[in-house]
Amino acid sequence: MSDCNGNSIIQPIVQDLNALGERIGKAIDSATADRDVQLLEGALLALAEARARLQGKTPVTQVSATIIPLQP
């Protein structure tokens, strides 16, 4: 996938996936039902994994986060 020909084939697909990811992100922002948000987030995660595979990267399967309460 790192050869010039492979990149020229894959790059437009990655760009399309990026655009689709933006659309899904906007849909998440405007969704009101928790179920819709969960479904869209799942689709966004699957899309990110597919994009990472196409680019020859290892997909992220876990994210570590720390929650810090805001002080009033």
PDB file of N, CA and C in Angstrom:
ATOM      1  N   MET A   1       0.803  -1.195   0.000  1.00  0.00           N
ATOM      2  CA  MET A   1       0.000   0.000   0.000  1.00  0.00           C
ATOM      3  C   MET A   1       0.845   1.257   0.000  1.00  0.00           C
ATOM      4  N   SER A   2       2.124   1.099   0.228  1.00  0.00           N
ATOM      5  CA  SER A   2       2.953   2.291   0.291  1.00  0.00           C
ATOM      6  C   SER A   2       3.495   2.702  -1.071  1.00  0.00           C
ATOM      7  N   ASP A   3       3.285   1.879  -2.107  1.00  0.00           N
ATOM      8  CA  ASP A   3       3.772   2.270  -3.420  1.00  0.00           C
ATOM      9  C   ASP A   3       2.917   3.396  -3.986  1.00  0.00           C
ATOM     10  N   CYS A   4       3.474   4.099  -4.939  1.00  0.00           N
ATOM     11  CA  CYS A   4       2.813   5.276  -5.508  1.00  0.00           C
ATOM     12  C   CYS A   4       1.474   4.914  -6.142  1.00  0.00           C
ATOM     13  N   ASN A   5       1.420   3.793  -6.857  1.00  0.00           N
ATOM     14  CA  ASN A   5       0.189   3.383  -7.521  1.00  0.00           C
ATOM     15  C   ASN A   5      -0.898   3.049  -6.507  1.00  0.00           C
ATOM     16  N   GLY A   6      -0.541   2.348  -5.431  1.00  0.00           N
ATOM     17  CA  GLY A   6      -1.509   2.004  -4.401  1.00  0.00           C
ATOM     18  C   GLY A   6      -2.083   3.237  -3.734  1.00  0.00           C
ATOM     19  N   ASN A   7      -1.228   4.211  -3.456  1.00  0.00           N
ATOM     20  CA  ASN A   7      -1.700   5.439  -2.824  1.00  0.00           C
ATOM     21  C   ASN A   7      -2.646   6.198  -3.727  1.00  0.00           C
ATOM     22  N   SER A   8      -2.377   6.198  -5.027  1.00  0.00           N
ATOM     23  CA  SER A   8      -3.246   6.942  -5.935  1.00  0.00           C
ATOM     24  C   SER A   8      -4.630   6.298  -6.023  1.00  0.00           C
ATOM     25  N   ILE A   9      -4.709   5.011  -5.788  1.00  0.00           N
ATOM     26  CA  ILE A   9      -5.997   4.319  -5.796  1.00  0.00           C
ATOM     27  C   ILE A   9      -6.721   4.526  -4.467  1.00  0.00           C
ATOM     28  N   ILE A  10      -5.999   4.479  -3.375  1.00  0.00           N
ATOM     29  CA  ILE A  10      -6.587   4.519  -2.044  1.00  0.00           C
ATOM     30  C   ILE A  10      -6.920   5.939  -1.589  1.00  0.00           C
ATOM     31  N   GLN A  11      -6.108   6.907  -1.954  1.00  0.00           N
ATOM     32  CA  GLN A  11      -6.288   8.269  -1.443  1.00  0.00           C
ATOM     33  C   GLN A  11      -7.682   8.853  -1.705  1.00  0.00           C
ATOM     34  N   PRO A  12      -8.257   8.710  -2.906  1.00  0.00           N
ATOM     35  CA  PRO A  12      -9.614   9.248  -3.109  1.00  0.00           C
ATOM     36  C   PRO A  12     -10.662   8.581  -2.214  1.00  0.00           C
ATOM     37  N   ILE A  13     -10.469   7.299  -1.928  1.00  0.00           N
ATOM     38  CA  ILE A  13     -11.403   6.589  -1.048  1.00  0.00           C
ATOM     39  C   ILE A  13     -11.285   7.139   0.370  1.00  0.00           C
ATOM     40  N   VAL A  14     -10.052   7.369   0.817  1.00  0.00           N
ATOM     41  CA  VAL A  14      -9.834   7.936   2.150  1.00  0.00           C
ATOM     42  C   VAL A  14     -10.478   9.315   2.240  1.00  0.00           C
ATOM     43  N   GLN A  15     -10.358  10.107   1.184  1.00  0.00           N
ATOM     44  CA  GLN A  15     -10.988  11.430   1.178  1.00  0.00           C
ATOM     45  C   GLN A  15     -12.509  11.307   1.269  1.00  0.00           C
ATOM     46  N   ASP A  16     -13.081  10.343   0.562  1.00  0.00           N
ATOM     47  CA  ASP A  16     -14.529  10.114   0.646  1.00  0.00           C
ATOM     48  C   ASP A  16     -14.933   9.691   2.060  1.00  0.00           C
ATOM     49  N   LEU A  17     -14.120   8.838   2.679  1.00  0.00           N
ATOM     50  CA  LEU A  17     -14.408   8.411   4.049  1.00  0.00           C
ATOM     51  C   LEU A  17     -14.327   9.590   5.011  1.00  0.00           C
ATOM     52  N   ASN A  18     -13.363  10.490   4.787  1.00  0.00           N
ATOM     53  CA  ASN A  18     -13.258  11.689   5.622  1.00  0.00           C
ATOM     54  C   ASN A  18     -14.518  12.538   5.509  1.00  0.00           C
ATOM     55  N   ALA A  19     -15.002  12.720   4.285  1.00  0.00           N
ATOM     56  CA  ALA A  19     -16.218  13.514   4.066  1.00  0.00           C
ATOM     57  C   ALA A  19     -17.422  12.845   4.728  1.00  0.00           C
ATOM     58  N   LEU A  20     -17.507  11.531   4.609  1.00  0.00           N
ATOM     59  CA  LEU A  20     -18.602  10.805   5.245  1.00  0.00           C
ATOM     60  C   LEU A  20     -18.508  10.925   6.765  1.00  0.00           C
ATOM     61  N   GLY A  21     -17.298  10.875   7.287  1.00  0.00           N
ATOM     62  CA  GLY A  21     -17.101  11.045   8.728  1.00  0.00           C
ATOM     63  C   GLY A  21     -17.587  12.402   9.209  1.00  0.00           C
ATOM     64  N   GLU A  22     -17.348  13.437   8.413  1.00  0.00           N
ATOM     65  CA  GLU A  22     -17.837  14.770   8.765  1.00  0.00           C
ATOM     66  C   GLU A  22     -19.363  14.798   8.787  1.00  0.00           C
ATOM     67  N   ARG A  23     -19.984  14.153   7.809  1.00  0.00           N
ATOM     68  CA  ARG A  23     -21.457  14.095   7.768  1.00  0.00           C
ATOM     69  C   ARG A  23     -22.012  13.349   8.980  1.00  0.00           C
ATOM     70  N   ILE A  24     -21.363  12.247   9.343  1.00  0.00           N
ATOM     71  CA  ILE A  24     -21.805  11.486  10.512  1.00  0.00           C
ATOM     72  C   ILE A  24     -21.622  12.326  11.772  1.00  0.00           C
ATOM     73  N   GLY A  25     -20.509  13.051  11.865  1.00  0.00           N
ATOM     74  CA  GLY A  25     -20.276  13.921  13.020  1.00  0.00           C
ATOM     75  C   GLY A  25     -21.349  14.983  13.160  1.00  0.00           C
ATOM     76  N   LYS A  26     -21.750  15.581  12.051  1.00  0.00           N
ATOM     77  CA  LYS A  26     -22.822  16.586  12.083  1.00  0.00           C
ATOM     78  C   LYS A  26     -24.145  15.950  12.493  1.00  0.00           C
ATOM     79  N   ALA A  27     -24.383  14.726  12.027  1.00  0.00           N
ATOM     80  CA  ALA A  27     -25.611  14.024  12.405  1.00  0.00           C
ATOM     81  C   ALA A  27     -25.617  13.718  13.900  1.00  0.00           C
ATOM     82  N   ILE A  28     -24.461  13.367  14.446  1.00  0.00           N
ATOM     83  CA  ILE A  28     -24.359  13.122  15.888  1.00  0.00           C
ATOM     84  C   ILE A  28     -24.691  14.400  16.651  1.00  0.00           C
ATOM     85  N   ASP A  29     -24.158  15.518  16.183  1.00  0.00           N
ATOM     86  CA  ASP A  29     -24.412  16.800  16.849  1.00  0.00           C
ATOM     87  C   ASP A  29     -25.888  17.167  16.857  1.00  0.00           C
ATOM     88  N   SER A  30     -26.609  16.791  15.816  1.00  0.00           N
ATOM     89  CA  SER A  30     -28.020  17.182  15.733  1.00  0.00           C
ATOM     90  C   SER A  30     -28.983  16.089  16.203  1.00  0.00           C
ATOM     91  N   ALA A  31     -28.474  14.905  16.502  1.00  0.00           N
ATOM     92  CA  ALA A  31     -29.341  13.804  16.952  1.00  0.00           C
ATOM     93  C   ALA A  31     -29.894  14.102  18.347  1.00  0.00           C
ATOM     94  N   THR A  32     -31.132  13.724  18.564  1.00  0.00           N
ATOM     95  CA  THR A  32     -31.755  13.956  19.866  1.00  0.00           C
ATOM     96  C   THR A  32     -31.980  12.661  20.642  1.00  0.00           C
ATOM     97  N   ALA A  33     -32.120  11.560  19.961  1.00  0.00           N
ATOM     98  CA  ALA A  33     -32.353  10.276  20.635  1.00  0.00           C
ATOM     99  C   ALA A  33     -31.020   9.599  20.946  1.00  0.00           C
ATOM    100  N   ASP A  34     -30.899   9.086  22.173  1.00  0.00           N
ATOM    101  CA  ASP A  34     -29.668   8.402  22.579  1.00  0.00           C
ATOM    102  C   ASP A  34     -29.338   7.244  21.650  1.00  0.00           C
ATOM    103  N   ARG A  35     -30.356   6.509  21.227  1.00  0.00           N
ATOM    104  CA  ARG A  35     -30.125   5.357  20.337  1.00  0.00           C
ATOM    105  C   ARG A  35     -29.523   5.813  19.015  1.00  0.00           C
ATOM    106  N   ASP A  36     -30.017   6.916  18.473  1.00  0.00           N
ATOM    107  CA  ASP A  36     -29.460   7.439  17.226  1.00  0.00           C
ATOM    108  C   ASP A  36     -27.999   7.828  17.405  1.00  0.00           C
ATOM    109  N   VAL A  37     -27.698   8.481  18.520  1.00  0.00           N
ATOM    110  CA  VAL A  37     -26.317   8.887  18.794  1.00  0.00           C
ATOM    111  C   VAL A  37     -25.423   7.657  18.884  1.00  0.00           C
ATOM    112  N   GLN A  38     -25.872   6.626  19.583  1.00  0.00           N
ATOM    113  CA  GLN A  38     -25.077   5.407  19.730  1.00  0.00           C
ATOM    114  C   GLN A  38     -24.838   4.735  18.383  1.00  0.00           C
ATOM    115  N   LEU A  39     -25.870   4.653  17.561  1.00  0.00           N
ATOM    116  CA  LEU A  39     -25.714   4.039  16.238  1.00  0.00           C
ATOM    117  C   LEU A  39     -24.741   4.839  15.373  1.00  0.00           C
ATOM    118  N   LEU A  40     -24.873   6.153  15.400  1.00  0.00           N
ATOM    119  CA  LEU A  40     -23.989   7.004  14.599  1.00  0.00           C
ATOM    120  C   LEU A  40     -22.552   6.936  15.102  1.00  0.00           C
ATOM    121  N   GLU A  41     -22.368   6.892  16.423  1.00  0.00           N
ATOM    122  CA  GLU A  41     -21.016   6.770  16.967  1.00  0.00           C
ATOM    123  C   GLU A  41     -20.388   5.444  16.567  1.00  0.00           C
ATOM    124  N   GLY A  42     -21.179   4.370  16.557  1.00  0.00           N
ATOM    125  CA  GLY A  42     -20.680   3.069  16.108  1.00  0.00           C
ATOM    126  C   GLY A  42     -20.266   3.102  14.649  1.00  0.00           C
ATOM    127  N   ALA A  43     -21.074   3.769  13.833  1.00  0.00           N
ATOM    128  CA  ALA A  43     -20.741   3.900  12.408  1.00  0.00           C
ATOM    129  C   ALA A  43     -19.471   4.717  12.228  1.00  0.00           C
ATOM    130  N   LEU A  44     -19.316   5.771  13.026  1.00  0.00           N
ATOM    131  CA  LEU A  44     -18.123   6.612  12.931  1.00  0.00           C
ATOM    132  C   LEU A  44     -16.873   5.838  13.333  1.00  0.00           C
ATOM    133  N   LEU A  45     -16.985   5.017  14.358  1.00  0.00           N
ATOM    134  CA  LEU A  45     -15.855   4.194  14.790  1.00  0.00           C
ATOM    135  C   LEU A  45     -15.477   3.183  13.708  1.00  0.00           C
ATOM    136  N   ALA A  46     -16.463   2.522  13.119  1.00  0.00           N
ATOM    137  CA  ALA A  46     -16.191   1.555  12.053  1.00  0.00           C
ATOM    138  C   ALA A  46     -15.546   2.240  10.853  1.00  0.00           C
ATOM    139  N   LEU A  47     -16.017   3.426  10.536  1.00  0.00           N
ATOM    140  CA  LEU A  47     -15.452   4.178   9.419  1.00  0.00           C
ATOM    141  C   LEU A  47     -13.989   4.542   9.705  1.00  0.00           C
ATOM    142  N   ALA A  48     -13.708   4.975  10.923  1.00  0.00           N
ATOM    143  CA  ALA A  48     -12.335   5.335  11.298  1.00  0.00           C
ATOM    144  C   ALA A  48     -11.414   4.121  11.213  1.00  0.00           C
ATOM    145  N   GLU A  49     -11.911   2.963  11.617  1.00  0.00           N
ATOM    146  CA  GLU A  49     -11.108   1.742  11.538  1.00  0.00           C
ATOM    147  C   GLU A  49     -10.832   1.365  10.085  1.00  0.00           C
ATOM    148  N   ALA A  50     -11.838   1.479   9.233  1.00  0.00           N
ATOM    149  CA  ALA A  50     -11.650   1.169   7.810  1.00  0.00           C
ATOM    150  C   ALA A  50     -10.644   2.126   7.184  1.00  0.00           C
ATOM    151  N   ARG A  51     -10.751   3.402   7.519  1.00  0.00           N
ATOM    152  CA  ARG A  51      -9.821   4.395   6.984  1.00  0.00           C
ATOM    153  C   ARG A  51      -8.395   4.097   7.438  1.00  0.00           C
ATOM    154  N   ALA A  52      -8.228   3.731   8.698  1.00  0.00           N
ATOM    155  CA  ALA A  52      -6.903   3.415   9.219  1.00  0.00           C
ATOM    156  C   ALA A  52      -6.311   2.203   8.503  1.00  0.00           C
ATOM    157  N   ARG A  53      -7.133   1.186   8.258  1.00  0.00           N
ATOM    158  CA  ARG A  53      -6.639   0.001   7.542  1.00  0.00           C
ATOM    159  C   ARG A  53      -6.202   0.359   6.124  1.00  0.00           C
ATOM    160  N   LEU A  54      -6.998   1.182   5.447  1.00  0.00           N
ATOM    161  CA  LEU A  54      -6.645   1.589   4.083  1.00  0.00           C
ATOM    162  C   LEU A  54      -5.330   2.353   4.050  1.00  0.00           C
ATOM    163  N   GLN A  55      -5.049   3.080   5.107  1.00  0.00           N
ATOM    164  CA  GLN A  55      -3.818   3.863   5.167  1.00  0.00           C
ATOM    165  C   GLN A  55      -2.659   3.047   5.733  1.00  0.00           C
ATOM    166  N   GLY A  56      -2.916   1.771   6.031  1.00  0.00           N
ATOM    167  CA  GLY A  56      -1.863   0.902   6.533  1.00  0.00           C
ATOM    168  C   GLY A  56      -1.531   1.135   7.989  1.00  0.00           C
ATOM    169  N   LYS A  57      -2.460   1.719   8.729  1.00  0.00           N
ATOM    170  CA  LYS A  57      -2.247   2.000  10.143  1.00  0.00           C
ATOM    171  C   LYS A  57      -3.046   1.007  10.971  1.00  0.00           C
ATOM    172  N   THR A  58      -2.629   0.840  12.202  1.00  0.00           N
ATOM    173  CA  THR A  58      -3.364  -0.019  13.119  1.00  0.00           C
ATOM    174  C   THR A  58      -4.536   0.766  13.680  1.00  0.00           C
ATOM    175  N   PRO A  59      -5.748   0.242  13.549  1.00  0.00           N
ATOM    176  CA  PRO A  59      -6.902   0.970  14.086  1.00  0.00           C
ATOM    177  C   PRO A  59      -6.860   1.071  15.609  1.00  0.00           C
ATOM    178  N   VAL A  60      -7.376   2.146  16.121  1.00  0.00           N
ATOM    179  CA  VAL A  60      -7.475   2.342  17.560  1.00  0.00           C
ATOM    180  C   VAL A  60      -8.706   1.589  18.042  1.00  0.00           C
ATOM    181  N   THR A  61      -8.506   0.710  19.017  1.00  0.00           N
ATOM    182  CA  THR A  61      -9.639  -0.051  19.530  1.00  0.00           C
ATOM    183  C   THR A  61     -10.049   0.411  20.916  1.00  0.00           C
ATOM    184  N   GLN A  62      -9.155   1.113  21.609  1.00  0.00           N
ATOM    185  CA  GLN A  62      -9.488   1.624  22.929  1.00  0.00           C
ATOM    186  C   GLN A  62      -8.913   3.019  23.078  1.00  0.00           C
ATOM    187  N   VAL A  63      -9.623   3.816  23.823  1.00  0.00           N
ATOM    188  CA  VAL A  63      -9.148   5.161  24.115  1.00  0.00           C
ATOM    189  C   VAL A  63      -9.171   5.333  25.620  1.00  0.00           C
ATOM    190  N   SER A  64      -8.069   5.811  26.172  1.00  0.00           N
ATOM    191  CA  SER A  64      -8.022   6.093  27.602  1.00  0.00           C
ATOM    192  C   SER A  64      -8.385   7.550  27.823  1.00  0.00           C
ATOM    193  N   ALA A  65      -9.180   7.791  28.835  1.00  0.00           N
ATOM    194  CA  ALA A  65      -9.576   9.160  29.136  1.00  0.00           C
ATOM    195  C   ALA A  65      -9.680   9.336  30.643  1.00  0.00           C
ATOM    196  N   THR A  66      -9.416  10.539  31.084  1.00  0.00           N
ATOM    197  CA  THR A  66      -9.570  10.893  32.481  1.00  0.00           C
ATOM    198  C   THR A  66     -10.611  11.989  32.573  1.00  0.00           C
ATOM    199  N   ILE A  67     -11.571  11.804  33.461  1.00  0.00           N
ATOM    200  CA  ILE A  67     -12.611  12.812  33.653  1.00  0.00           C
ATOM    201  C   ILE A  67     -12.206  13.691  34.823  1.00  0.00           C
ATOM    202  N   ILE A  68     -12.157  14.986  34.573  1.00  0.00           N
ATOM    203  CA  ILE A  68     -11.809  15.951  35.610  1.00  0.00           C
ATOM    204  C   ILE A  68     -13.027  16.842  35.841  1.00  0.00           C
ATOM    205  N   PRO A  69     -13.577  16.828  37.052  1.00  0.00           N
ATOM    206  CA  PRO A  69     -14.747  17.667  37.308  1.00  0.00           C
ATOM    207  C   PRO A  69     -14.378  19.148  37.231  1.00  0.00           C
ATOM    208  N   LEU A  70     -15.271  19.928  36.654  1.00  0.00           N
ATOM    209  CA  LEU A  70     -15.063  21.366  36.576  1.00  0.00           C
ATOM    210  C   LEU A  70     -15.446  22.001  37.903  1.00  0.00           C
ATOM    211  N   GLN A  71     -14.643  22.948  38.329  1.00  0.00           N
ATOM    212  CA  GLN A  71     -14.941  23.666  39.568  1.00  0.00           C
ATOM    213  C   GLN A  71     -15.820  24.866  39.258  1.00  0.00           C
ATOM    214  N   PRO A  72     -16.910  25.051  40.010  1.00  0.00           N
ATOM    215  CA  PRO A  72     -17.792  26.205  39.746  1.00  0.00           C
ATOM    216  C   PRO A  72     -17.147  27.530  40.125  1.00  0.00           C
TER     217      PRO A  72
END
